[in-house]
Amino acid sequence: MSSRITLRVYIVLICVFFKQVNASVCEQQQIQLHVLGSGGPELDDGRASSSYLVLQGGQARYLLDTGSGASLRFGESQAEFEHLDAIFLSHLHTDHSADLPAFVKGAFFTRRSRDLRVFGPGGNERVPATSEFIQRLFSESGAFSYLSDYLVKGEEAFLVSGIDAPLSKAREQRYQLTENALAFSLATHHGPIPAVAWKLDFSGWKIVYAGDMNNKHKRLAGFAKDADLLIVHNAIPEFAGSIAKNLHITPSQIAQIAKESKVKHLLISHFMNRTQFRQQQLLKTLKASYKGKITVAEDLMILSL
Ligand SMILES: [Zn+2]
């Protein structure tokens, strides 16, 4: 058992037996995931698009994707934007990134003074890299040029910068976020769109976010090995056509990855009208292979790890 996990076990034991004495330690350790958006790009699915907020000790720490509707849900979650360490984008489809400008502008009305790092995939001939995406949004020649001061050090309360994850499928990329927090990116296959999965490894916890992907590279199970939580998207049913399957993972592939990786908790999200009314079939497929905990996402659901 690694020393970090051993420390986590000790703290949990202290919390169980001496909670009244060590309340502040226990609260600092509490990890939650708020589902801000559990839908896809459709207008009539009744859900905000993809976005998940990781909290530690009740404070916002990491934001995974910023799909349309995420900024509204963020406010409803009562989280505070100034506490966020970083934003991680899985890819730049609108249902994963469209609310980024809304967060940057909305942050003007918060106490945020720390620079904001936005991690996301590198680009290809169809889609800009994350750093270029931010330039195209916020630079003086960008779509929201009135926010261009957020790209100039010292001009606004904080600076926005983009960090591009490599698209080589040969390796994971490691990022040191803070002294006790790491992130890892893994290039995934999402049709012609650059996409990455993210792993957050902090204070002894591992949360893996697969984003939109199919399992062409067959590397997600290894990437998510023994994670405390794996977030996977169910955008297509089992019998989908070849174009949809080139973009998205099927329920039986999700089940196989969850089983292989031995993740403790599986969160299924990104429902579309073609999948959100087939959740019983989805659960049957998952439970046939995977024996861990399964949660079906709804907007504003809170998971305590
Ligand atoms: Zn997508």
PDB file of C-alpha atoms and ligand atoms in Angstrom:
ATOM      1  CA  MET A   1       0.000   0.000   0.000  1.00  0.00           C
ATOM      2  CA  SER A   2       1.486   3.368  -0.960  1.00  0.00           C
ATOM      3  CA  SER A   3       2.338   5.837   1.798  1.00  0.00           C
ATOM      4  CA  ARG A   4      -0.281   8.277   0.488  1.00  0.00           C
ATOM      5  CA  ILE A   5      -3.048   5.690   0.648  1.00  0.00           C
ATOM      6  CA  THR A   6      -1.822   4.571   4.077  1.00  0.00           C
ATOM      7  CA  LEU A   7      -2.123   8.181   5.245  1.00  0.00           C
ATOM      8  CA  ARG A   8      -5.653   8.317   3.836  1.00  0.00           C
ATOM      9  CA  VAL A   9      -6.594   5.118   5.711  1.00  0.00           C
ATOM     10  CA  TYR A  10      -5.207   6.513   8.981  1.00  0.00           C
ATOM     11  CA  ILE A  11      -7.134   9.739   8.560  1.00  0.00           C
ATOM     12  CA  VAL A  12     -10.362   7.863   7.815  1.00  0.00           C
ATOM     13  CA  LEU A  13      -9.842   5.770  10.983  1.00  0.00           C
ATOM     14  CA  ILE A  14      -9.204   8.896  13.026  1.00  0.00           C
ATOM     15  CA  CYS A  15     -12.371  10.409  11.558  1.00  0.00           C
ATOM     16  CA  VAL A  16     -14.432   7.337  12.404  1.00  0.00           C
ATOM     17  CA  PHE A  17     -13.266   7.060  16.018  1.00  0.00           C
ATOM     18  CA  PHE A  18     -12.423  10.622  17.057  1.00  0.00           C
ATOM     19  CA  LYS A  19     -14.501  12.744  14.752  1.00  0.00           C
ATOM     20  CA  GLN A  20     -15.423  15.266  17.383  1.00  0.00           C
ATOM     21  CA  VAL A  21     -11.718  15.959  18.074  1.00  0.00           C
ATOM     22  CA  ASN A  22     -10.499  15.970  14.483  1.00  0.00           C
ATOM     23  CA  ALA A  23     -13.438  17.513  12.708  1.00  0.00           C
ATOM     24  CA  SER A  24     -11.322  19.929  10.702  1.00  0.00           C
ATOM     25  CA  VAL A  25      -8.966  17.176   9.469  1.00  0.00           C
ATOM     26  CA  CYS A  26     -11.976  15.069   8.442  1.00  0.00           C
ATOM     27  CA  GLU A  27     -13.629  17.927   6.624  1.00  0.00           C
ATOM     28  CA  GLN A  28     -10.406  18.714   4.740  1.00  0.00           C
ATOM     29  CA  GLN A  29     -10.303  15.128   3.514  1.00  0.00           C
ATOM     30  CA  GLN A  30     -13.877  14.890   2.306  1.00  0.00           C
ATOM     31  CA  ILE A  31     -13.961  14.496  -1.476  1.00  0.00           C
ATOM     32  CA  GLN A  32     -17.155  15.137  -3.389  1.00  0.00           C
ATOM     33  CA  LEU A  33     -18.103  15.223  -7.023  1.00  0.00           C
ATOM     34  CA  HIS A  34     -20.948  17.498  -8.086  1.00  0.00           C
ATOM     35  CA  VAL A  35     -22.492  16.579 -11.427  1.00  0.00           C
ATOM     36  CA  LEU A  36     -23.096  19.963 -13.059  1.00  0.00           C
ATOM     37  CA  GLY A  37     -24.114  18.572 -16.431  1.00  0.00           C
ATOM     38  CA  SER A  38     -25.079  14.992 -17.269  1.00  0.00           C
ATOM     39  CA  GLY A  39     -26.318  15.518 -20.828  1.00  0.00           C
ATOM     40  CA  GLY A  40     -24.968  15.760 -24.351  1.00  0.00           C
ATOM     41  CA  PRO A  41     -25.450  18.374 -27.082  1.00  0.00           C
ATOM     42  CA  GLU A  42     -29.209  17.944 -27.627  1.00  0.00           C
ATOM     43  CA  LEU A  43     -31.568  20.849 -26.903  1.00  0.00           C
ATOM     44  CA  ASP A  44     -34.359  18.690 -25.501  1.00  0.00           C
ATOM     45  CA  ASP A  45     -32.594  16.194 -23.235  1.00  0.00           C
ATOM     46  CA  GLY A  46     -33.522  18.139 -20.090  1.00  0.00           C
ATOM     47  CA  ARG A  47     -29.909  18.214 -18.898  1.00  0.00           C
ATOM     48  CA  ALA A  48     -26.980  20.606 -18.916  1.00  0.00           C
ATOM     49  CA  SER A  49     -24.072  19.440 -21.078  1.00  0.00           C
ATOM     50  CA  SER A  50     -20.971  17.757 -19.649  1.00  0.00           C
ATOM     51  CA  SER A  51     -19.410  19.253 -16.545  1.00  0.00           C
ATOM     52  CA  TYR A  52     -18.256  17.867 -13.200  1.00  0.00           C
ATOM     53  CA  LEU A  53     -16.931  19.698 -10.164  1.00  0.00           C
ATOM     54  CA  VAL A  54     -14.506  18.059  -7.729  1.00  0.00           C
ATOM     55  CA  LEU A  55     -14.585  19.472  -4.204  1.00  0.00           C
ATOM     56  CA  GLN A  56     -12.219  18.831  -1.335  1.00  0.00           C
ATOM     57  CA  GLY A  57     -13.247  19.793   2.173  1.00  0.00           C
ATOM     58  CA  GLY A  58     -16.332  21.486   0.736  1.00  0.00           C
ATOM     59  CA  GLN A  59     -14.304  23.787  -1.535  1.00  0.00           C
ATOM     60  CA  ALA A  60     -14.299  23.704  -5.325  1.00  0.00           C
ATOM     61  CA  ARG A  61     -10.985  22.324  -6.523  1.00  0.00           C
ATOM     62  CA  TYR A  62     -11.182  21.047 -10.121  1.00  0.00           C
ATOM     63  CA  LEU A  63     -13.685  21.537 -12.917  1.00  0.00           C
ATOM     64  CA  LEU A  64     -13.927  18.801 -15.573  1.00  0.00           C
ATOM     65  CA  ASP A  65     -15.397  20.163 -18.809  1.00  0.00           C
ATOM     66  CA  THR A  66     -17.528  23.272 -19.221  1.00  0.00           C
ATOM     67  CA  GLY A  67     -20.387  22.226 -21.493  1.00  0.00           C
ATOM     68  CA  SER A  68     -23.350  24.495 -22.135  1.00  0.00           C
ATOM     69  CA  GLY A  69     -25.349  25.066 -18.953  1.00  0.00           C
ATOM     70  CA  ALA A  70     -22.378  24.320 -16.687  1.00  0.00           C
ATOM     71  CA  SER A  71     -22.010  27.910 -15.475  1.00  0.00           C
ATOM     72  CA  LEU A  72     -25.679  28.017 -14.379  1.00  0.00           C
ATOM     73  CA  ARG A  73     -25.316  24.691 -12.575  1.00  0.00           C
ATOM     74  CA  PHE A  74     -22.055  25.867 -10.971  1.00  0.00           C
ATOM     75  CA  GLY A  75     -23.965  28.721  -9.351  1.00  0.00           C
ATOM     76  CA  GLU A  76     -26.723  26.345  -8.273  1.00  0.00           C
ATOM     77  CA  SER A  77     -24.110  24.116  -6.626  1.00  0.00           C
ATOM     78  CA  GLN A  78     -23.107  27.143  -4.482  1.00  0.00           C
ATOM     79  CA  ALA A  79     -19.427  26.489  -5.188  1.00  0.00           C
ATOM     80  CA  GLU A  80     -17.035  29.445  -5.259  1.00  0.00           C
ATOM     81  CA  PHE A  81     -15.018  29.997  -8.414  1.00  0.00           C
ATOM     82  CA  GLU A  82     -12.079  31.619  -6.635  1.00  0.00           C
ATOM     83  CA  HIS A  83     -11.195  28.262  -5.038  1.00  0.00           C
ATOM     84  CA  LEU A  84     -10.759  26.361  -8.310  1.00  0.00           C
ATOM     85  CA  ASP A  85      -7.213  25.115  -8.960  1.00  0.00           C
ATOM     86  CA  ALA A  86      -7.727  24.344 -12.633  1.00  0.00           C
ATOM     87  CA  ILE A  87     -10.141  23.437 -15.422  1.00  0.00           C
ATOM     88  CA  PHE A  88      -9.679  20.245 -17.467  1.00  0.00           C
ATOM     89  CA  LEU A  89     -11.306  19.919 -20.880  1.00  0.00           C
ATOM     90  CA  SER A  90     -11.686  16.484 -22.474  1.00  0.00           C
ATOM     91  CA  HIS A  91     -12.175  17.986 -25.948  1.00  0.00           C
ATOM     92  CA  LEU A  92     -13.582  21.078 -27.617  1.00  0.00           C
ATOM     93  CA  HIS A  93     -17.018  19.985 -28.805  1.00  0.00           C
ATOM     94  CA  THR A  94     -19.569  22.597 -27.667  1.00  0.00           C
ATOM     95  CA  ASP A  95     -21.192  20.269 -25.151  1.00  0.00           C
ATOM     96  CA  HIS A  96     -17.841  20.122 -23.328  1.00  0.00           C
ATOM     97  CA  SER A  97     -16.425  23.611 -23.714  1.00  0.00           C
ATOM     98  CA  ALA A  98     -19.070  26.207 -24.685  1.00  0.00           C
ATOM     99  CA  ASP A  99     -19.418  27.749 -21.210  1.00  0.00           C
ATOM    100  CA  LEU A 100     -15.716  28.538 -20.767  1.00  0.00           C
ATOM    101  CA  PRO A 101     -16.203  32.234 -21.715  1.00  0.00           C
ATOM    102  CA  ALA A 102     -19.169  32.411 -19.316  1.00  0.00           C
ATOM    103  CA  PHE A 103     -16.964  31.179 -16.459  1.00  0.00           C
ATOM    104  CA  VAL A 104     -14.185  33.662 -17.282  1.00  0.00           C
ATOM    105  CA  LYS A 105     -16.579  36.621 -17.461  1.00  0.00           C
ATOM    106  CA  GLY A 106     -18.553  35.397 -14.443  1.00  0.00           C
ATOM    107  CA  ALA A 107     -15.336  35.194 -12.430  1.00  0.00           C
ATOM    108  CA  PHE A 108     -15.019  38.982 -12.698  1.00  0.00           C
ATOM    109  CA  PHE A 109     -17.752  39.167 -10.061  1.00  0.00           C
ATOM    110  CA  THR A 110     -15.946  36.796  -7.663  1.00  0.00           C
ATOM    111  CA  ARG A 111     -12.871  37.272  -5.485  1.00  0.00           C
ATOM    112  CA  ARG A 112     -10.672  35.230  -7.810  1.00  0.00           C
ATOM    113  CA  SER A 113      -7.089  36.495  -7.935  1.00  0.00           C
ATOM    114  CA  ARG A 114      -5.236  33.271  -8.804  1.00  0.00           C
ATOM    115  CA  ASP A 115      -4.326  32.619 -12.414  1.00  0.00           C
ATOM    116  CA  LEU A 116      -6.604  30.105 -14.114  1.00  0.00           C
ATOM    117  CA  ARG A 117      -5.069  27.171 -15.945  1.00  0.00           C
ATOM    118  CA  VAL A 118      -7.169  25.423 -18.577  1.00  0.00           C
ATOM    119  CA  PHE A 119      -5.796  22.007 -19.512  1.00  0.00           C
ATOM    120  CA  GLY A 120      -7.089  20.367 -22.693  1.00  0.00           C
ATOM    121  CA  PRO A 121      -6.062  18.436 -25.787  1.00  0.00           C
ATOM    122  CA  GLY A 122      -3.631  19.572 -28.435  1.00  0.00           C
ATOM    123  CA  GLY A 123      -5.083  20.297 -31.862  1.00  0.00           C
ATOM    124  CA  ASN A 124      -5.236  18.870 -35.358  1.00  0.00           C
ATOM    125  CA  GLU A 125      -6.305  20.188 -38.792  1.00  0.00           C
ATOM    126  CA  ARG A 126      -9.988  20.236 -37.728  1.00  0.00           C
ATOM    127  CA  VAL A 127      -9.862  21.550 -34.174  1.00  0.00           C
ATOM    128  CA  PRO A 128      -7.508  24.059 -32.527  1.00  0.00           C
ATOM    129  CA  ALA A 129      -5.309  23.120 -29.602  1.00  0.00           C
ATOM    130  CA  THR A 130      -6.643  24.272 -26.235  1.00  0.00           C
ATOM    131  CA  SER A 131      -4.135  27.146 -26.016  1.00  0.00           C
ATOM    132  CA  GLU A 132      -5.164  28.296 -29.521  1.00  0.00           C
ATOM    133  CA  PHE A 133      -8.858  27.901 -28.593  1.00  0.00           C
ATOM    134  CA  ILE A 134      -8.294  30.326 -25.723  1.00  0.00           C
ATOM    135  CA  GLN A 135      -6.532  32.758 -28.031  1.00  0.00           C
ATOM    136  CA  ARG A 136      -9.404  32.546 -30.528  1.00  0.00           C
ATOM    137  CA  LEU A 137     -11.894  33.252 -27.739  1.00  0.00           C
ATOM    138  CA  PHE A 138     -10.143  35.989 -25.776  1.00  0.00           C
ATOM    139  CA  SER A 139      -7.366  37.648 -27.796  1.00  0.00           C
ATOM    140  CA  GLU A 140      -7.765  41.158 -29.240  1.00  0.00           C
ATOM    141  CA  SER A 141      -8.810  39.586 -32.545  1.00  0.00           C
ATOM    142  CA  GLY A 142     -10.871  36.895 -30.824  1.00  0.00           C
ATOM    143  CA  ALA A 143     -14.616  36.359 -30.525  1.00  0.00           C
ATOM    144  CA  PHE A 144     -14.719  37.886 -27.036  1.00  0.00           C
ATOM    145  CA  SER A 145     -12.046  40.530 -27.552  1.00  0.00           C
ATOM    146  CA  TYR A 146     -13.554  42.616 -24.739  1.00  0.00           C
ATOM    147  CA  LEU A 147     -12.063  39.968 -22.391  1.00  0.00           C
ATOM    148  CA  SER A 148      -8.559  40.206 -23.903  1.00  0.00           C
ATOM    149  CA  ASP A 149      -7.061  41.594 -20.686  1.00  0.00           C
ATOM    150  CA  TYR A 150      -7.394  38.093 -19.220  1.00  0.00           C
ATOM    151  CA  LEU A 151      -4.521  37.068 -21.509  1.00  0.00           C
ATOM    152  CA  VAL A 152      -2.198  39.867 -20.347  1.00  0.00           C
ATOM    153  CA  LYS A 153      -0.359  39.512 -17.044  1.00  0.00           C
ATOM    154  CA  GLY A 154      -1.299  42.243 -14.595  1.00  0.00           C
ATOM    155  CA  GLU A 155      -4.243  43.642 -16.582  1.00  0.00           C
ATOM    156  CA  GLU A 156      -6.989  41.701 -14.825  1.00  0.00           C
ATOM    157  CA  ALA A 157      -7.324  40.079 -11.411  1.00  0.00           C
ATOM    158  CA  PHE A 158      -6.160  36.794 -12.926  1.00  0.00           C
ATOM    159  CA  LEU A 159      -4.608  35.433 -16.099  1.00  0.00           C
ATOM    160  CA  VAL A 160      -6.173  32.675 -18.227  1.00  0.00           C
ATOM    161  CA  SER A 161      -3.792  30.252 -19.913  1.00  0.00           C
ATOM    162  CA  GLY A 162      -4.202  27.064 -21.921  1.00  0.00           C
ATOM    163  CA  ILE A 163      -2.017  23.970 -21.521  1.00  0.00           C
ATOM    164  CA  ASP A 164      -2.070  21.471 -24.401  1.00  0.00           C
ATOM    165  CA  ALA A 165      -2.003  17.759 -23.655  1.00  0.00           C
ATOM    166  CA  PRO A 166      -0.136  15.648 -26.241  1.00  0.00           C
ATOM    167  CA  LEU A 167      -2.198  13.547 -28.632  1.00  0.00           C
ATOM    168  CA  SER A 168       0.374  10.796 -28.965  1.00  0.00           C
ATOM    169  CA  LYS A 169      -1.303   7.616 -27.823  1.00  0.00           C
ATOM    170  CA  ALA A 170       2.022   6.163 -26.805  1.00  0.00           C
ATOM    171  CA  ARG A 171       2.211   7.686 -23.344  1.00  0.00           C
ATOM    172  CA  GLU A 172       0.481   9.429 -20.520  1.00  0.00           C
ATOM    173  CA  GLN A 173       1.497  12.985 -19.717  1.00  0.00           C
ATOM    174  CA  ARG A 174       2.057  13.964 -16.074  1.00  0.00           C
ATOM    175  CA  TYR A 175       1.389  17.434 -14.616  1.00  0.00           C
ATOM    176  CA  GLN A 176       2.363  18.591 -11.125  1.00  0.00           C
ATOM    177  CA  LEU A 177      -0.591  20.742 -10.039  1.00  0.00           C
ATOM    178  CA  THR A 178       0.438  21.438  -6.454  1.00  0.00           C
ATOM    179  CA  GLU A 179       2.739  19.767  -3.955  1.00  0.00           C
ATOM    180  CA  ASN A 180       0.251  16.935  -3.287  1.00  0.00           C
ATOM    181  CA  ALA A 181      -1.727  16.892  -6.516  1.00  0.00           C
ATOM    182  CA  LEU A 182      -0.969  15.426  -9.919  1.00  0.00           C
ATOM    183  CA  ALA A 183      -2.937  15.247 -13.140  1.00  0.00           C
ATOM    184  CA  PHE A 184      -2.361  12.814 -15.996  1.00  0.00           C
ATOM    185  CA  SER A 185      -3.681  13.014 -19.547  1.00  0.00           C
ATOM    186  CA  LEU A 186      -4.215  10.097 -21.920  1.00  0.00           C
ATOM    187  CA  ALA A 187      -4.983  10.625 -25.606  1.00  0.00           C
ATOM    188  CA  THR A 188      -8.214   8.873 -26.557  1.00  0.00           C
ATOM    189  CA  HIS A 189     -10.082   8.213 -29.808  1.00  0.00           C
ATOM    190  CA  HIS A 190     -13.193  10.322 -30.444  1.00  0.00           C
ATOM    191  CA  GLY A 191     -13.540  10.009 -34.205  1.00  0.00           C
ATOM    192  CA  PRO A 192     -11.623  12.862 -35.896  1.00  0.00           C
ATOM    193  CA  ILE A 193     -11.714  15.097 -32.794  1.00  0.00           C
ATOM    194  CA  PRO A 194      -8.651  15.449 -30.517  1.00  0.00           C
ATOM    195  CA  ALA A 195      -9.643  14.182 -27.091  1.00  0.00           C
ATOM    196  CA  VAL A 196      -8.014  13.189 -23.816  1.00  0.00           C
ATOM    197  CA  ALA A 197      -9.012  11.397 -20.634  1.00  0.00           C
ATOM    198  CA  TRP A 198      -7.910  12.980 -17.352  1.00  0.00           C
ATOM    199  CA  LYS A 199      -6.784  11.430 -14.092  1.00  0.00           C
ATOM    200  CA  LEU A 200      -6.616  13.537 -10.935  1.00  0.00           C
ATOM    201  CA  ASP A 201      -4.388  12.035  -8.253  1.00  0.00           C
ATOM    202  CA  PHE A 202      -4.487  14.078  -5.054  1.00  0.00           C
ATOM    203  CA  SER A 203      -4.429  13.454  -1.296  1.00  0.00           C
ATOM    204  CA  GLY A 204      -4.523   9.705  -1.956  1.00  0.00           C
ATOM    205  CA  TRP A 205      -7.604   9.848  -4.203  1.00  0.00           C
ATOM    206  CA  LYS A 206      -7.811   8.990  -7.888  1.00  0.00           C
ATOM    207  CA  ILE A 207     -10.612  10.303 -10.073  1.00  0.00           C
ATOM    208  CA  VAL A 208     -10.601   9.436 -13.784  1.00  0.00           C
ATOM    209  CA  TYR A 209     -12.693  11.237 -16.370  1.00  0.00           C
ATOM    210  CA  ALA A 210     -12.884   9.457 -19.724  1.00  0.00           C
ATOM    211  CA  GLY A 211     -14.771  12.171 -21.652  1.00  0.00           C
ATOM    212  CA  ASP A 212     -16.233  11.250 -25.035  1.00  0.00           C
ATOM    213  CA  MET A 213     -14.260   8.383 -26.561  1.00  0.00           C
ATOM    214  CA  ASN A 214     -14.456   4.973 -28.073  1.00  0.00           C
ATOM    215  CA  ASN A 215     -12.116   2.283 -26.861  1.00  0.00           C
ATOM    216  CA  LYS A 216     -10.034   1.982 -30.033  1.00  0.00           C
ATOM    217  CA  HIS A 217      -6.711   2.369 -28.192  1.00  0.00           C
ATOM    218  CA  LYS A 218      -7.765  -0.021 -25.397  1.00  0.00           C
ATOM    219  CA  ARG A 219      -5.820   1.963 -22.818  1.00  0.00           C
ATOM    220  CA  LEU A 220      -8.504   3.387 -20.542  1.00  0.00           C
ATOM    221  CA  ALA A 221      -8.681   0.328 -18.264  1.00  0.00           C
ATOM    222  CA  GLY A 222      -4.956   0.585 -17.476  1.00  0.00           C
ATOM    223  CA  PHE A 223      -5.167   4.366 -17.062  1.00  0.00           C
ATOM    224  CA  ALA A 224      -8.064   3.994 -14.587  1.00  0.00           C
ATOM    225  CA  LYS A 225      -6.573   1.064 -12.653  1.00  0.00           C
ATOM    226  CA  ASP A 226      -7.914   0.990  -9.074  1.00  0.00           C
ATOM    227  CA  ALA A 227      -9.372   4.493  -9.322  1.00  0.00           C
ATOM    228  CA  ASP A 228     -11.811   5.634  -6.643  1.00  0.00           C
ATOM    229  CA  LEU A 229     -14.148   6.988  -9.313  1.00  0.00           C
ATOM    230  CA  LEU A 230     -14.370   6.547 -13.091  1.00  0.00           C
ATOM    231  CA  ILE A 231     -16.685   8.867 -15.025  1.00  0.00           C
ATOM    232  CA  VAL A 232     -17.720   7.383 -18.387  1.00  0.00           C
ATOM    233  CA  HIS A 233     -20.187   8.606 -20.990  1.00  0.00           C
ATOM    234  CA  ASN A 234     -23.128   6.641 -22.348  1.00  0.00           C
ATOM    235  CA  ALA A 235     -23.898   8.563 -25.537  1.00  0.00           C
ATOM    236  CA  ILE A 236     -24.864   5.545 -27.632  1.00  0.00           C
ATOM    237  CA  PRO A 237     -26.785   2.303 -27.136  1.00  0.00           C
ATOM    238  CA  GLU A 238     -25.234  -1.083 -27.825  1.00  0.00           C
ATOM    239  CA  PHE A 239     -26.683  -1.354 -31.338  1.00  0.00           C
ATOM    240  CA  ALA A 240     -25.471   2.047 -32.624  1.00  0.00           C
ATOM    241  CA  GLY A 241     -24.136   2.465 -36.156  1.00  0.00           C
ATOM    242  CA  SER A 242     -20.486   2.563 -37.172  1.00  0.00           C
ATOM    243  CA  ILE A 243     -20.179   6.379 -37.249  1.00  0.00           C
ATOM    244  CA  ALA A 244     -21.518   6.670 -33.677  1.00  0.00           C
ATOM    245  CA  LYS A 245     -19.279   3.800 -32.566  1.00  0.00           C
ATOM    246  CA  ASN A 246     -16.249   5.585 -34.016  1.00  0.00           C
ATOM    247  CA  LEU A 247     -17.061   8.459 -31.641  1.00  0.00           C
ATOM    248  CA  HIS A 248     -18.404   6.728 -28.548  1.00  0.00           C
ATOM    249  CA  ILE A 249     -17.985   3.718 -26.323  1.00  0.00           C
ATOM    250  CA  THR A 250     -20.752   1.085 -26.060  1.00  0.00           C
ATOM    251  CA  PRO A 251     -22.317  -0.166 -22.789  1.00  0.00           C
ATOM    252  CA  SER A 252     -20.576  -3.547 -23.076  1.00  0.00           C
ATOM    253  CA  GLN A 253     -17.201  -1.814 -23.581  1.00  0.00           C
ATOM    254  CA  ILE A 254     -17.862   0.330 -20.488  1.00  0.00           C
ATOM    255  CA  ALA A 255     -18.628  -2.829 -18.517  1.00  0.00           C
ATOM    256  CA  GLN A 256     -15.415  -4.483 -19.677  1.00  0.00           C
ATOM    257  CA  ILE A 257     -13.270  -1.448 -18.792  1.00  0.00           C
ATOM    258  CA  ALA A 258     -14.868  -1.115 -15.353  1.00  0.00           C
ATOM    259  CA  LYS A 259     -14.233  -4.805 -14.672  1.00  0.00           C
ATOM    260  CA  GLU A 260     -10.629  -4.747 -15.907  1.00  0.00           C
ATOM    261  CA  SER A 261      -9.685  -1.555 -14.127  1.00  0.00           C
ATOM    262  CA  LYS A 262     -11.286  -2.631 -10.818  1.00  0.00           C
ATOM    263  CA  VAL A 263     -12.491   0.910 -10.191  1.00  0.00           C
ATOM    264  CA  LYS A 264     -14.407   1.292  -6.950  1.00  0.00           C
ATOM    265  CA  HIS A 265     -17.187   3.457  -8.303  1.00  0.00           C
ATOM    266  CA  LEU A 266     -18.484   3.974 -11.831  1.00  0.00           C
ATOM    267  CA  LEU A 267     -20.433   7.107 -12.745  1.00  0.00           C
ATOM    268  CA  ILE A 268     -22.319   6.892 -16.043  1.00  0.00           C
ATOM    269  CA  SER A 269     -23.249  10.221 -17.604  1.00  0.00           C
ATOM    270  CA  HIS A 270     -23.633  12.218 -20.873  1.00  0.00           C
ATOM    271  CA  PHE A 271     -27.043  10.768 -21.589  1.00  0.00           C
ATOM    272  CA  MET A 272     -28.766  11.544 -24.861  1.00  0.00           C
ATOM    273  CA  ASN A 273     -32.323  10.798 -25.921  1.00  0.00           C
ATOM    274  CA  ARG A 274     -31.085   7.602 -27.548  1.00  0.00           C
ATOM    275  CA  THR A 275     -29.670   6.382 -24.212  1.00  0.00           C
ATOM    276  CA  GLN A 276     -31.451   8.082 -21.321  1.00  0.00           C
ATOM    277  CA  PHE A 277     -34.575   5.985 -21.808  1.00  0.00           C
ATOM    278  CA  ARG A 278     -32.538   2.753 -21.952  1.00  0.00           C
ATOM    279  CA  GLN A 279     -30.920   2.948 -18.531  1.00  0.00           C
ATOM    280  CA  GLN A 280     -32.384  -0.367 -17.323  1.00  0.00           C
ATOM    281  CA  GLN A 281     -30.715  -2.161 -20.235  1.00  0.00           C
ATOM    282  CA  LEU A 282     -27.496  -0.243 -19.554  1.00  0.00           C
ATOM    283  CA  LEU A 283     -27.465  -1.296 -15.890  1.00  0.00           C
ATOM    284  CA  LYS A 284     -28.172  -4.909 -16.823  1.00  0.00           C
ATOM    285  CA  THR A 285     -25.191  -4.900 -19.209  1.00  0.00           C
ATOM    286  CA  LEU A 286     -22.895  -3.248 -16.654  1.00  0.00           C
ATOM    287  CA  LYS A 287     -23.888  -5.494 -13.751  1.00  0.00           C
ATOM    288  CA  ALA A 288     -23.306  -8.633 -15.813  1.00  0.00           C
ATOM    289  CA  SER A 289     -19.542  -7.918 -15.690  1.00  0.00           C
ATOM    290  CA  TYR A 290     -18.816  -5.236 -13.117  1.00  0.00           C
ATOM    291  CA  LYS A 291     -19.483  -5.798  -9.419  1.00  0.00           C
ATOM    292  CA  GLY A 292     -18.493  -2.377  -8.055  1.00  0.00           C
ATOM    293  CA  LYS A 293     -20.735   0.581  -7.269  1.00  0.00           C
ATOM    294  CA  ILE A 294     -22.618   2.150 -10.210  1.00  0.00           C
ATOM    295  CA  THR A 295     -24.265   5.566 -10.208  1.00  0.00           C
ATOM    296  CA  VAL A 296     -26.393   6.936 -13.042  1.00  0.00           C
ATOM    297  CA  ALA A 297     -25.798  10.690 -13.250  1.00  0.00           C
ATOM    298  CA  GLU A 298     -28.384  13.440 -12.931  1.00  0.00           C
ATOM    299  CA  ASP A 299     -27.654  17.161 -12.927  1.00  0.00           C
ATOM    300  CA  LEU A 300     -26.725  18.507  -9.474  1.00  0.00           C
ATOM    301  CA  MET A 301     -26.222  15.024  -8.029  1.00  0.00           C
ATOM    302  CA  ILE A 302     -23.544  14.971  -5.309  1.00  0.00           C
ATOM    303  CA  LEU A 303     -21.296  11.934  -4.857  1.00  0.00           C
ATOM    304  CA  SER A 304     -19.283  11.620  -1.652  1.00  0.00           C
ATOM    305  CA  LEU A 305     -16.206   9.444  -2.132  1.00  0.00           C
TER     306      LEU A 305
HETATM  307 ZN    ZN B   1     -17.757  14.966 -28.204  1.00  0.00          ZN
END
